[in-house]
PDB file of C-alpha atoms in Angstrom:
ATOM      1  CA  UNK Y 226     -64.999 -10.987  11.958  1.00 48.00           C
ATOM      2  CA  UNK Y 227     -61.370 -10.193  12.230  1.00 47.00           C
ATOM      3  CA  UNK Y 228     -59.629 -11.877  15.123  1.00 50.00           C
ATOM      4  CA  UNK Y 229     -57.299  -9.575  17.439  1.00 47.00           C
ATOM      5  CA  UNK Y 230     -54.346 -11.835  17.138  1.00 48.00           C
ATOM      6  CA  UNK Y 231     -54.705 -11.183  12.704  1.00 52.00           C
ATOM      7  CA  UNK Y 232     -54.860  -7.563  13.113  1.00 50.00           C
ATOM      8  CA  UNK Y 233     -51.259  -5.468  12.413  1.00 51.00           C
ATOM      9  CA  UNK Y 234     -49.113  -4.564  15.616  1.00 55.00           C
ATOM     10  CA  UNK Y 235     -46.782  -1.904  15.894  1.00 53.00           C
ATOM     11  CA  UNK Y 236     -43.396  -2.206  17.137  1.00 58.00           C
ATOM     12  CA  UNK Y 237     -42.755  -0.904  20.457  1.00 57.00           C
ATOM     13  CA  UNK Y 238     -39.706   0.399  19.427  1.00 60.00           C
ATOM     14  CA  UNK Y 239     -41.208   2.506  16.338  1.00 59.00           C
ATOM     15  CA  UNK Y 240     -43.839   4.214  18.892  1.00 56.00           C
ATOM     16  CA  UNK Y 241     -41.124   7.094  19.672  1.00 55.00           C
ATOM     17  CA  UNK Y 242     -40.543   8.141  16.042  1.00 57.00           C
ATOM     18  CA  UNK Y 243     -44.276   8.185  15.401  1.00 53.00           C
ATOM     19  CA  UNK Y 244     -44.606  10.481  18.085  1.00 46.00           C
ATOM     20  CA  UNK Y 245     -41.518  12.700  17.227  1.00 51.00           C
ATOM     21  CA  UNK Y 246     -42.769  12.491  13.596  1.00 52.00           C
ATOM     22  CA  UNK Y 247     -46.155  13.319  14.462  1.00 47.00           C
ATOM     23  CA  UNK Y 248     -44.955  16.593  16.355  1.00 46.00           C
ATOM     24  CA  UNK Y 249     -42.153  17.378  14.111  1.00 47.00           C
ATOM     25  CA  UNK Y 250     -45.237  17.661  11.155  1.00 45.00           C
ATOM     26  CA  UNK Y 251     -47.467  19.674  13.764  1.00 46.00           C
ATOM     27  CA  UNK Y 252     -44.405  22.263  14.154  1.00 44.00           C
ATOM     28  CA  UNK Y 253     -43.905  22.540  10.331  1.00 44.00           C
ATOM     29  CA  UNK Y 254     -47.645  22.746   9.931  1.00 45.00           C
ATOM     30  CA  UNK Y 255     -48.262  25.693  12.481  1.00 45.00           C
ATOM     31  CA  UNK Y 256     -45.011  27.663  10.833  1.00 46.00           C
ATOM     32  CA  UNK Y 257     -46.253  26.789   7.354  1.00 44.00           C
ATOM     33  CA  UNK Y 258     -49.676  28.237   8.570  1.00 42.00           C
ATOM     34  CA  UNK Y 259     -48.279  31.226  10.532  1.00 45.00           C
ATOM     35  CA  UNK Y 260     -46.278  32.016   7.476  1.00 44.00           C
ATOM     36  CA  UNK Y 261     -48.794  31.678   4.678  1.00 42.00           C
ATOM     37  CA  UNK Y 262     -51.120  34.337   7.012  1.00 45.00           C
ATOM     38  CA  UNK Y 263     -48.380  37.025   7.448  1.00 44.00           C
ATOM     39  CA  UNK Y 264     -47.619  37.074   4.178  1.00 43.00           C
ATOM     40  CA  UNK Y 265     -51.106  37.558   3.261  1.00 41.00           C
ATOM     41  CA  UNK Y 266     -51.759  40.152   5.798  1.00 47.00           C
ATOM     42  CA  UNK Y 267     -53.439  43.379   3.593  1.00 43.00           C
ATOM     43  CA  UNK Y 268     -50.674  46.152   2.924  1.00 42.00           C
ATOM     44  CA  UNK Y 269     -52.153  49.773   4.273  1.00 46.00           C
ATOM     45  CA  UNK Y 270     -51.459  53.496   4.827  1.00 49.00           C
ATOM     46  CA  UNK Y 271     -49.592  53.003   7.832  1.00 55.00           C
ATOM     47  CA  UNK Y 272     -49.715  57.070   8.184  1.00 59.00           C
ATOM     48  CA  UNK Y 273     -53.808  56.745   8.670  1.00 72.00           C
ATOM     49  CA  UNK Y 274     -53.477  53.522  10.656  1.00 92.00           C
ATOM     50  CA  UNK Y 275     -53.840  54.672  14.524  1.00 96.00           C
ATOM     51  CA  UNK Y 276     -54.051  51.579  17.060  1.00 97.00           C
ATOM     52  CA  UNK Y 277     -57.697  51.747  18.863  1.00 97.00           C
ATOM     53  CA  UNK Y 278     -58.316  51.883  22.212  1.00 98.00           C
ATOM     54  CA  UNK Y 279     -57.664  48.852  24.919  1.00 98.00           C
ATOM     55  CA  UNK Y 280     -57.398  47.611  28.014  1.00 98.00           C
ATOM     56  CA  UNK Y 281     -55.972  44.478  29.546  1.00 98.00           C
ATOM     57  CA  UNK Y 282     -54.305  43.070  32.171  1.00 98.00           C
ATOM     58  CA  UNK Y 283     -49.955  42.801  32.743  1.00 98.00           C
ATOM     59  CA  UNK Y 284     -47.795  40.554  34.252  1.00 98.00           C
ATOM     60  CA  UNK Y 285     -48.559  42.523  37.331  1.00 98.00           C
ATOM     61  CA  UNK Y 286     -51.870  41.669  37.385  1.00 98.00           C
ATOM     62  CA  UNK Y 287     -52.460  45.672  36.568  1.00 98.00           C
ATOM     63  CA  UNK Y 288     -55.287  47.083  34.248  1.00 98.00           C
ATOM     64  CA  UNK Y 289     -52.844  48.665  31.627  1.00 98.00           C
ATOM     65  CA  UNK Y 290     -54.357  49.991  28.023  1.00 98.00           C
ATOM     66  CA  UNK Y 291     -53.656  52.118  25.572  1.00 98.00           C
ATOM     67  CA  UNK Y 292     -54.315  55.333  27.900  1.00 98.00           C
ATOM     68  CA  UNK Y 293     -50.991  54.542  29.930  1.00 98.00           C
ATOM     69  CA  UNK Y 294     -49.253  54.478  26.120  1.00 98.00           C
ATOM     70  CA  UNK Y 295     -50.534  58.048  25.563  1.00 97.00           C
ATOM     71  CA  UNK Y 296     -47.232  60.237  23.607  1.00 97.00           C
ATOM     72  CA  UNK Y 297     -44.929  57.205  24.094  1.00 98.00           C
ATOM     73  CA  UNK Y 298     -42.812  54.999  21.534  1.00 98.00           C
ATOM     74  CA  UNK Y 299     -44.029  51.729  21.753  1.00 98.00           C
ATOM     75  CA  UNK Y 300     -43.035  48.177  20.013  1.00 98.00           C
ATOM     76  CA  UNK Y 301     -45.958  45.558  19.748  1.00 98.00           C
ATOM     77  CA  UNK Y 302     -46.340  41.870  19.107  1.00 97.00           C
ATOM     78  CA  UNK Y 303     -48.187  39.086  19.610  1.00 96.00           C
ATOM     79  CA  UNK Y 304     -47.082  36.007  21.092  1.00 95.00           C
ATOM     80  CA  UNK Y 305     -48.007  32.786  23.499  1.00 93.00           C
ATOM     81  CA  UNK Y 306     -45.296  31.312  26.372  1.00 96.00           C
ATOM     82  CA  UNK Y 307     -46.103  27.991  25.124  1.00 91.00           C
ATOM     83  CA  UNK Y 308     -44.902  28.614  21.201  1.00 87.00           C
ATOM     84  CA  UNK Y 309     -42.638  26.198  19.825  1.00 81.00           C
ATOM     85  CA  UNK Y 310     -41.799  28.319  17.016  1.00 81.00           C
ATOM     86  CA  UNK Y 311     -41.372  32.198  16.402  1.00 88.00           C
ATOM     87  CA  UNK Y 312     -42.202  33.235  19.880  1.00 91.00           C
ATOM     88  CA  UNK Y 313     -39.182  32.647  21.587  1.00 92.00           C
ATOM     89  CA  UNK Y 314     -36.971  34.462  18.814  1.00 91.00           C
ATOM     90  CA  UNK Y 315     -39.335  37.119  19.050  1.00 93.00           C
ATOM     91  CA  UNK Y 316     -39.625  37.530  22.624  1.00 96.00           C
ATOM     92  CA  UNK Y 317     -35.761  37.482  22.680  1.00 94.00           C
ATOM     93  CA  UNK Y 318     -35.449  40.363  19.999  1.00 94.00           C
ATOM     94  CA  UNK Y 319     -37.500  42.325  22.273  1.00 96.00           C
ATOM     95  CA  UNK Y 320     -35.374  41.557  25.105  1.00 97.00           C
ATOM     96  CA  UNK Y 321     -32.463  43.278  22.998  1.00 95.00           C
ATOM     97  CA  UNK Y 322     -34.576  46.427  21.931  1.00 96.00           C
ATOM     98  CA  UNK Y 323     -35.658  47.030  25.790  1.00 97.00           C
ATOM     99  CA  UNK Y 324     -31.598  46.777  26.562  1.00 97.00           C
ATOM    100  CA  UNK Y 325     -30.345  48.791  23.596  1.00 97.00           C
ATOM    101  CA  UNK Y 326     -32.915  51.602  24.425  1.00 97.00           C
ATOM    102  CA  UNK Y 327     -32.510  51.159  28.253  1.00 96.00           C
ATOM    103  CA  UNK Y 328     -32.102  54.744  29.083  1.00 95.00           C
ATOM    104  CA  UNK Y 329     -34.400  56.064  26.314  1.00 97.00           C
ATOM    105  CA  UNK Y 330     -38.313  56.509  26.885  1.00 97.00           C
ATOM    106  CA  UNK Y 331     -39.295  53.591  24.651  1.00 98.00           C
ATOM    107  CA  UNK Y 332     -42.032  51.266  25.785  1.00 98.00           C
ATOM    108  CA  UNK Y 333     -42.716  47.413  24.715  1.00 98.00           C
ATOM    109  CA  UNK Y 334     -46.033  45.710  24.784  1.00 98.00           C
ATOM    110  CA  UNK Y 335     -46.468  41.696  24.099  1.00 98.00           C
ATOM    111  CA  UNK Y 336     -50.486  40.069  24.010  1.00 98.00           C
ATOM    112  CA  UNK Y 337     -50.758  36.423  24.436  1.00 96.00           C
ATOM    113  CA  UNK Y 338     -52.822  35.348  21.414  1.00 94.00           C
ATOM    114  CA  UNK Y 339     -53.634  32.447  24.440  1.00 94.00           C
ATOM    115  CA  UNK Y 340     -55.344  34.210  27.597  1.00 95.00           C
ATOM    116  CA  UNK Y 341     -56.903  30.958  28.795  1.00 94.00           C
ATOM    117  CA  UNK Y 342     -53.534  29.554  29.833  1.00 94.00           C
ATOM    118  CA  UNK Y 343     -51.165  32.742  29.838  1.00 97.00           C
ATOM    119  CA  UNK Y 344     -52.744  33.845  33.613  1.00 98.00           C
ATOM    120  CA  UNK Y 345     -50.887  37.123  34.709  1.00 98.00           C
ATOM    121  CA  UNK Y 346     -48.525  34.746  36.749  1.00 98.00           C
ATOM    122  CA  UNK Y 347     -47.598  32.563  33.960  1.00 98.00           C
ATOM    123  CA  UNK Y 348     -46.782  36.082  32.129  1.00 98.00           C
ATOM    124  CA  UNK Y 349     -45.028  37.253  35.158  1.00 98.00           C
ATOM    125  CA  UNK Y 350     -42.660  34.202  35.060  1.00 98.00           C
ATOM    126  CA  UNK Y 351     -42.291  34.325  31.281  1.00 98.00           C
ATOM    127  CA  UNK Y 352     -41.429  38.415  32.192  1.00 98.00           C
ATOM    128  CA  UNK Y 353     -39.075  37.348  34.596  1.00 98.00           C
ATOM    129  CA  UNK Y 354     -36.942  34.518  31.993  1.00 97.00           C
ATOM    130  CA  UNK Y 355     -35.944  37.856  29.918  1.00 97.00           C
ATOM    131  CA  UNK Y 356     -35.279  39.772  32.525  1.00 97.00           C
ATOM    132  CA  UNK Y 357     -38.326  42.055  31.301  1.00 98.00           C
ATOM    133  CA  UNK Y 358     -38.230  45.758  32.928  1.00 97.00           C
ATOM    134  CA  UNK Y 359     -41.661  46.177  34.748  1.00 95.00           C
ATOM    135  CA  UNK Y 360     -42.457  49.440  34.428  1.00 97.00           C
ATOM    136  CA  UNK Y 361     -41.527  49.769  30.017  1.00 98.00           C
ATOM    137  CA  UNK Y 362     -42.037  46.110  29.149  1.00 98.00           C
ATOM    138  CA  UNK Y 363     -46.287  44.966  29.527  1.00 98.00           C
ATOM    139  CA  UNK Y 364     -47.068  41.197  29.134  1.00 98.00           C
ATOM    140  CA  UNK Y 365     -51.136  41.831  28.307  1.00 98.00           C
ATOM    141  CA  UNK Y 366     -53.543  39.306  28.693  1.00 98.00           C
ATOM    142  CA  UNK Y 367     -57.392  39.252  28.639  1.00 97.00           C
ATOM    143  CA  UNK Y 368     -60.511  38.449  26.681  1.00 97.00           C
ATOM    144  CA  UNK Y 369     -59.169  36.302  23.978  1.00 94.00           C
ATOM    145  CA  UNK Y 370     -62.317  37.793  21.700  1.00 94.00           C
ATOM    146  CA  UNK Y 371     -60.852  41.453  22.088  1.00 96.00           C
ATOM    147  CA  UNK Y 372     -57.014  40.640  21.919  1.00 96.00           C
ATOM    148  CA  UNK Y 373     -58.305  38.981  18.428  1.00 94.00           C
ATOM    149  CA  UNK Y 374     -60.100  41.459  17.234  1.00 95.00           C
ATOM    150  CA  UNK Y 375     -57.343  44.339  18.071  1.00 96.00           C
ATOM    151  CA  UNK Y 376     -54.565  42.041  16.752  1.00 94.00           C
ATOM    152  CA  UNK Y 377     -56.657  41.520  13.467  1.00 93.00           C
ATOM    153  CA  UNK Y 378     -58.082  44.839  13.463  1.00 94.00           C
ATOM    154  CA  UNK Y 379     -56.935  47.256  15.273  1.00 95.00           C
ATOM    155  CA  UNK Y 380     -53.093  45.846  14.034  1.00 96.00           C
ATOM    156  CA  UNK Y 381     -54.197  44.146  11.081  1.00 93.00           C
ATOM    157  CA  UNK Y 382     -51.826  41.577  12.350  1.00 93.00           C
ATOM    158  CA  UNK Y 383     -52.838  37.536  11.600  1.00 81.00           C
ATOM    159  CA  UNK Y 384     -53.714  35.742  14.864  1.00 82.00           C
ATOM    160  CA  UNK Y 385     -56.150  32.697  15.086  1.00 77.00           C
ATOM    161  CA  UNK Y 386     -56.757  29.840  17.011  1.00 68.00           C
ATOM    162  CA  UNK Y 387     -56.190  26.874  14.853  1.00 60.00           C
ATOM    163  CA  UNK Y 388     -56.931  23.055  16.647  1.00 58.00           C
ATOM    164  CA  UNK Y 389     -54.160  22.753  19.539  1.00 60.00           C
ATOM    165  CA  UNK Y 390     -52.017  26.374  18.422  1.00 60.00           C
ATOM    166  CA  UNK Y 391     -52.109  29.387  17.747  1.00 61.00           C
ATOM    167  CA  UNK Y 392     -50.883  31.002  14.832  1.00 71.00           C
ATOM    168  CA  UNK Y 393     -50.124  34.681  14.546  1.00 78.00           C
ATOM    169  CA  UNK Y 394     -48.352  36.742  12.652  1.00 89.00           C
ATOM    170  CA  UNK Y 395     -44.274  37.098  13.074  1.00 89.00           C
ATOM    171  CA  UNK Y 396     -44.216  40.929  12.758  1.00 94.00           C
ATOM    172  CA  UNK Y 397     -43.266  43.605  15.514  1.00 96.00           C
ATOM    173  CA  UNK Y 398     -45.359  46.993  14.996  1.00 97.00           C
ATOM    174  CA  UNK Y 399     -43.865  50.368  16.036  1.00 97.00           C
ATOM    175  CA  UNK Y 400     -46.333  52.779  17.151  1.00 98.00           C
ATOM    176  CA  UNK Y 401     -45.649  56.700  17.769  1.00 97.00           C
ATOM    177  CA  UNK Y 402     -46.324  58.770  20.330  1.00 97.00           C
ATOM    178  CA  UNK Y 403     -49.438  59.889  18.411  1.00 96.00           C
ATOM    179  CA  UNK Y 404     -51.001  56.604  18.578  1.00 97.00           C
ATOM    180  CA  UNK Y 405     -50.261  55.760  14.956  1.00 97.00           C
ATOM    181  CA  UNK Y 406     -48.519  52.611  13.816  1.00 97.00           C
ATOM    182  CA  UNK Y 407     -45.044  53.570  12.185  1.00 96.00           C
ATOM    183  CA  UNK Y 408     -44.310  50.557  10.198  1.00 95.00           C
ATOM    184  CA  UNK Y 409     -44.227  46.455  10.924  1.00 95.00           C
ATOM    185  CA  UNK Y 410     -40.694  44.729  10.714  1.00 94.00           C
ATOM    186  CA  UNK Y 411     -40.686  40.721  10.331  1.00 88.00           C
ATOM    187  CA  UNK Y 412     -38.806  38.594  12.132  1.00 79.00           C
ATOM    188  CA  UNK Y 413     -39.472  35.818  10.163  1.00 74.00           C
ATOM    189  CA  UNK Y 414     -37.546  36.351   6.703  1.00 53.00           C
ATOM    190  CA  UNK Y 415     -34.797  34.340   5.835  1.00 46.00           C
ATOM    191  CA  UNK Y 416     -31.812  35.386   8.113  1.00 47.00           C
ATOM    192  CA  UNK Y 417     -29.890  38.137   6.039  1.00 50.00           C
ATOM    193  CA  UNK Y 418     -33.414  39.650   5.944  1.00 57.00           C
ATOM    194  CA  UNK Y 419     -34.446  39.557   9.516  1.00 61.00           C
ATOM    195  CA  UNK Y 420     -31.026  41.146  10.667  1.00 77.00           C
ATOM    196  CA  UNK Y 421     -31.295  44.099   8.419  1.00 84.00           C
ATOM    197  CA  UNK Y 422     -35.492  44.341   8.966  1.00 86.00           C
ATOM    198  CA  UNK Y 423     -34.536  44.188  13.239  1.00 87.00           C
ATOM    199  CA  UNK Y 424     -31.986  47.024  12.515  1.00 90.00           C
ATOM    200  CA  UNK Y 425     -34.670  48.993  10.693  1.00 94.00           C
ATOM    201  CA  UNK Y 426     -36.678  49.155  13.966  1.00 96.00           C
ATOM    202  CA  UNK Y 427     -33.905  49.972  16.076  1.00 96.00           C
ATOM    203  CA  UNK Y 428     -32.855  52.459  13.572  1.00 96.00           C
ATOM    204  CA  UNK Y 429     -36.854  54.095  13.237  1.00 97.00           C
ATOM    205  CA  UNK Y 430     -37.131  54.177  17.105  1.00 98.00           C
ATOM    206  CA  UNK Y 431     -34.071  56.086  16.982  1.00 97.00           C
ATOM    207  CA  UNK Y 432     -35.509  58.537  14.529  1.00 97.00           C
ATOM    208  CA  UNK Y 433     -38.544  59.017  16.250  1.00 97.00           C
ATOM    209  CA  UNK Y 434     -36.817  59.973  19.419  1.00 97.00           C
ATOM    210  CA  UNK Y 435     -34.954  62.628  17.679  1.00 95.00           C
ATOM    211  CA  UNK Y 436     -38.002  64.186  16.234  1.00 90.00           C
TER     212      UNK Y 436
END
């Protein structure tokens, strides 16, 4: 039997880098993951694609669905306050869309892909850090089976739980005022590509409210 005193120790002063490493390769792993599903989301008729009906709660703590969305332009996406990763870019491009179209009907709609622990007041704080406009910006939260199935389904947008995170997919979906998803724009491409996908959007929201 192997004494204590034989058996390997570990530095005290390595501990911190094992940690740091340890969560650096849990960041790159989530990404990696979050990545690999986007790109392998299925491509569709976006002209047949309409968004089905839903109901959740906002940051409010208001029942808001798909009824109060009825002949509007809308932006989706899916995200979680406690992301590491694309969340926080995302939820910051939003931001700019709500204040470049702040005097145009345009509406914008984020669902936590993690209802357990984004409560209506943890959305209504997160709301509140991008100075989100209550009555055209919706922070949804709700059963975590139906925000699944309608960001899988209804979107055909990735989302999963996966161990400790919760990957989803990095796109934004524009959805006219007949209920029908326009196109999806990702964030996530390198750089040069995410600038001139973003300016897409801004650039289809502005077509749609000329039509």
């Amino acid at each position: 039997m192997q004494n204590q005193t034989d058996r390997p120790k570990i530095d005290k002063s390595t501990l911190p880098w094992l940690v740091l490493g340890a969560i650096i390769i849990g960041i790159a792993g989530f990404t990696l993951w979050s990545t690999f599903n986007t790109n392998s989301e299925p491509i569709h008729n976006h002209e047949s694609l309409s968004v089905p009906d839903f109901t959740f709660t906002n940051q409010q703590a208001q029942s808001f669905g798909l009824t109060n969305l009825e002949g509007k332009i809308w932006v989706a996406n899916f995200i979680f306050t406690n992301c590491p990763t694309i969340c926080p870019k995302m939820t910051q491009k939003m931001a700019e869309l709500q204040s470049e179209f702040e005097n145009e009907p345009v509406y914008f709609v984020s669902f936590t892909v993690d209802p357990d622990r984004d409560t209506t007041e943890v959305l209504s704080e997160y709301a509140k850090r991008y100075a989100a406009d209550e009555k055209r910006w919706h922070f949804l939260t709700g059963d975590k089976q139906q925000i699944y199935q309608l960001a899988n389904e209804g979107f055909r947008l990735a989302a999963s739980p996966h161990g400790n995170g919760f990957p989803h997919s990095s796109k934004f979906a524009l959805v006219r005022p007949d209920g029908k998803v326009h196109d999806y724009y990702d964030s996530q491409y390198s750089l040069i590509q995410s600038k001139a996908t973003l300016k897409k959007l801004s650039s289809d929201i502005r077509t749609l409210l000329n039509q």
